[in-house]
Coordinates of C-alpha atoms in Angstrom, one line a residue:
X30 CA 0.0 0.0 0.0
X31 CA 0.9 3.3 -0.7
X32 CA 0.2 6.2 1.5
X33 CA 1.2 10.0 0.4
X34 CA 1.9 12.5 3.0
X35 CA 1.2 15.5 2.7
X36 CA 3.9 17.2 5.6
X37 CA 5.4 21.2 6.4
X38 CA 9.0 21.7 5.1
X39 CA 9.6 22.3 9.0
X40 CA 8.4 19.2 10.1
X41 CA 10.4 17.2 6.7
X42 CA 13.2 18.8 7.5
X43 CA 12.9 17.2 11.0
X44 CA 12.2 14.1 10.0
X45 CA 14.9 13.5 7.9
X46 CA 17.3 15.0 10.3
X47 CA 16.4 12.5 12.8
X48 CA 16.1 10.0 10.3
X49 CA 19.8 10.8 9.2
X50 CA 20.8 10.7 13.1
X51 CA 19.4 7.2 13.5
X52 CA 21.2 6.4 10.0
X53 CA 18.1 5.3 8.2
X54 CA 16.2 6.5 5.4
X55 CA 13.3 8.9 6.1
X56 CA 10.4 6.1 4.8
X57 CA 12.1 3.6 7.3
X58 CA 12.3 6.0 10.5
X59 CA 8.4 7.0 9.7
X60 CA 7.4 3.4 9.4
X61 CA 9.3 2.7 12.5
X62 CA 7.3 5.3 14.1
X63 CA 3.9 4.7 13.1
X64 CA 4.6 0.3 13.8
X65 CA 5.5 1.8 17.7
X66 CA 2.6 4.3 18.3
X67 CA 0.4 1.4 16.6
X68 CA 1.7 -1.7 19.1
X69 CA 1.3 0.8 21.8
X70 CA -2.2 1.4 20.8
X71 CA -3.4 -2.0 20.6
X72 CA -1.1 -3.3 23.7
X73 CA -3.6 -3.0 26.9
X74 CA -2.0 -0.8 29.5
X75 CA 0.1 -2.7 31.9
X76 CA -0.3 -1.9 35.7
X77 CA 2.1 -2.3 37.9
X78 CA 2.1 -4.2 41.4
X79 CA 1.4 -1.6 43.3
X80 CA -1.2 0.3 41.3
X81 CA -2.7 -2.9 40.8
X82 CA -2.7 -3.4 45.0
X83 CA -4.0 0.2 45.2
X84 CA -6.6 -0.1 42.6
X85 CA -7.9 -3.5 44.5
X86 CA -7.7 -1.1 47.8
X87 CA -9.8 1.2 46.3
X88 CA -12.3 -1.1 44.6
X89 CA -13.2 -2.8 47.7
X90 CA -16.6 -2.4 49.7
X91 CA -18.9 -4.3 51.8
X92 CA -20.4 -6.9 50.1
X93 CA -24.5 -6.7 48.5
X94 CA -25.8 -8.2 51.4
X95 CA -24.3 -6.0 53.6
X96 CA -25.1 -3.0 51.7
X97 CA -29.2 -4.1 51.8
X98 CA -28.6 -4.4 55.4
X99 CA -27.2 -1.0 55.7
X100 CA -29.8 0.7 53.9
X101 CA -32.8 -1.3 55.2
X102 CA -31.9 -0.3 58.7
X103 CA -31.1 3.3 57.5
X104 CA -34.7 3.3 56.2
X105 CA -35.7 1.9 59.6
X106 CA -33.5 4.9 61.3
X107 CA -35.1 7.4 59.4
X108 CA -38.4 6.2 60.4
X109 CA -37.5 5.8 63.8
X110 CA -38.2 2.3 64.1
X111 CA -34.9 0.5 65.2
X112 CA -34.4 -1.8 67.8
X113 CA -31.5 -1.3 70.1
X114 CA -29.9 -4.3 68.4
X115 CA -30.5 -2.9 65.5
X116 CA -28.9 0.1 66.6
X117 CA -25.9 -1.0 67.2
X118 CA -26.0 -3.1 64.0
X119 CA -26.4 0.0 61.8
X120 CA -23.8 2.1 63.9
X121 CA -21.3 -1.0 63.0
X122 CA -21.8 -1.2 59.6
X123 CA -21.5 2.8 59.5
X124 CA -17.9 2.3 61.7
X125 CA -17.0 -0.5 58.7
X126 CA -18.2 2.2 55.9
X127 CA -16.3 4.8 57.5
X128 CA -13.2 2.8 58.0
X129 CA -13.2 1.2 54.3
X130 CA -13.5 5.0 52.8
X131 CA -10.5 6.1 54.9
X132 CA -8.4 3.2 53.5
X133 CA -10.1 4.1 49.8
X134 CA -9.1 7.8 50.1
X135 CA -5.5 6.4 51.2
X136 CA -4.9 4.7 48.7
X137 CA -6.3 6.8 45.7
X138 CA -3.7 9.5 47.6
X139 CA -1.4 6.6 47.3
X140 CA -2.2 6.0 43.4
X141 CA -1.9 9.7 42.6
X142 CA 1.4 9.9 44.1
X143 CA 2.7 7.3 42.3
X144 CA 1.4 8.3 38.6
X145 CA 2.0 11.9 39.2
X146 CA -1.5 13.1 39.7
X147 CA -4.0 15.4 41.4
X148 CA -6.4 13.1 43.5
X149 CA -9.8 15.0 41.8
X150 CA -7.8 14.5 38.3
X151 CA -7.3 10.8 39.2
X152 CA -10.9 10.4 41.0
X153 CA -12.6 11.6 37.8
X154 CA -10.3 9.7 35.4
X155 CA -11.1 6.4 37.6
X156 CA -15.0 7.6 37.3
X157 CA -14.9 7.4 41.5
X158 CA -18.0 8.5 43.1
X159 CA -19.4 7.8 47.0
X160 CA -19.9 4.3 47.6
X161 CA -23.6 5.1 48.9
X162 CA -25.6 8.4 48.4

């Protein structure tokens, strides 16, 4: 196939510069660079340990179950119909809530850090929102 390029003199003239640096010809260096930016497009990116830890840090939650236990006795809480057990069932699974988004905020911190990032940039490129509303 052929393909015709259509380019500035500025940006030929860089091109074959750098093409004469590498000691190729100016097709060759092109196609070298359009094969790497298309195997880098197709390869899936590759996390490493630790943002893959921190990414499983941040991902985790109480379980369904739990979660339809914590809002059935919020519902009863705002209708002020819990039973002391109850009570202390709901305060609980608010403590374990509380605790988990601590650690979640840690380690999106944690994530940020390591790939050079604002936590609200990273948040909204990770599509984060509150666990419950």
């Amino acid at each position: 196939m052929t393909i015709n390029l259509n380019v500035t003199p500025e940006l030929e003239r860089k091109l074959k510069q750098v093409a004469r640096q590498m000691g190729l010809a100016p097709d060759t260096y092109i196609m070298r660079l359009l094969q790497q930016d298309l195997q880098t497009r197709a390869a899936p990116p590759r996390l490493s340990s630790v943002e893959s830890k921190l990414l499983q840090q941040i991902n985790t939650s109480l379980s369904a179950i739990e979660w339809e236990r914590y809002r059935l006795l919020q519902a009863k809480r705002n209708a002020e119909t819990l039973s002391a057990q109850e009570q202390a069932e709901f305060i609980a699974l608010s403590d374990q809530i509380e605790n988990a988004n601590v650690r979640r905020m840690q380690a999106v911190a944690e994530l940020a850090r390591v790939r050079k990032t604002t936590v609200p940039a990273l948040v909204e490129t990770l599509g984060l929102s509150p666990a419950h509303a």
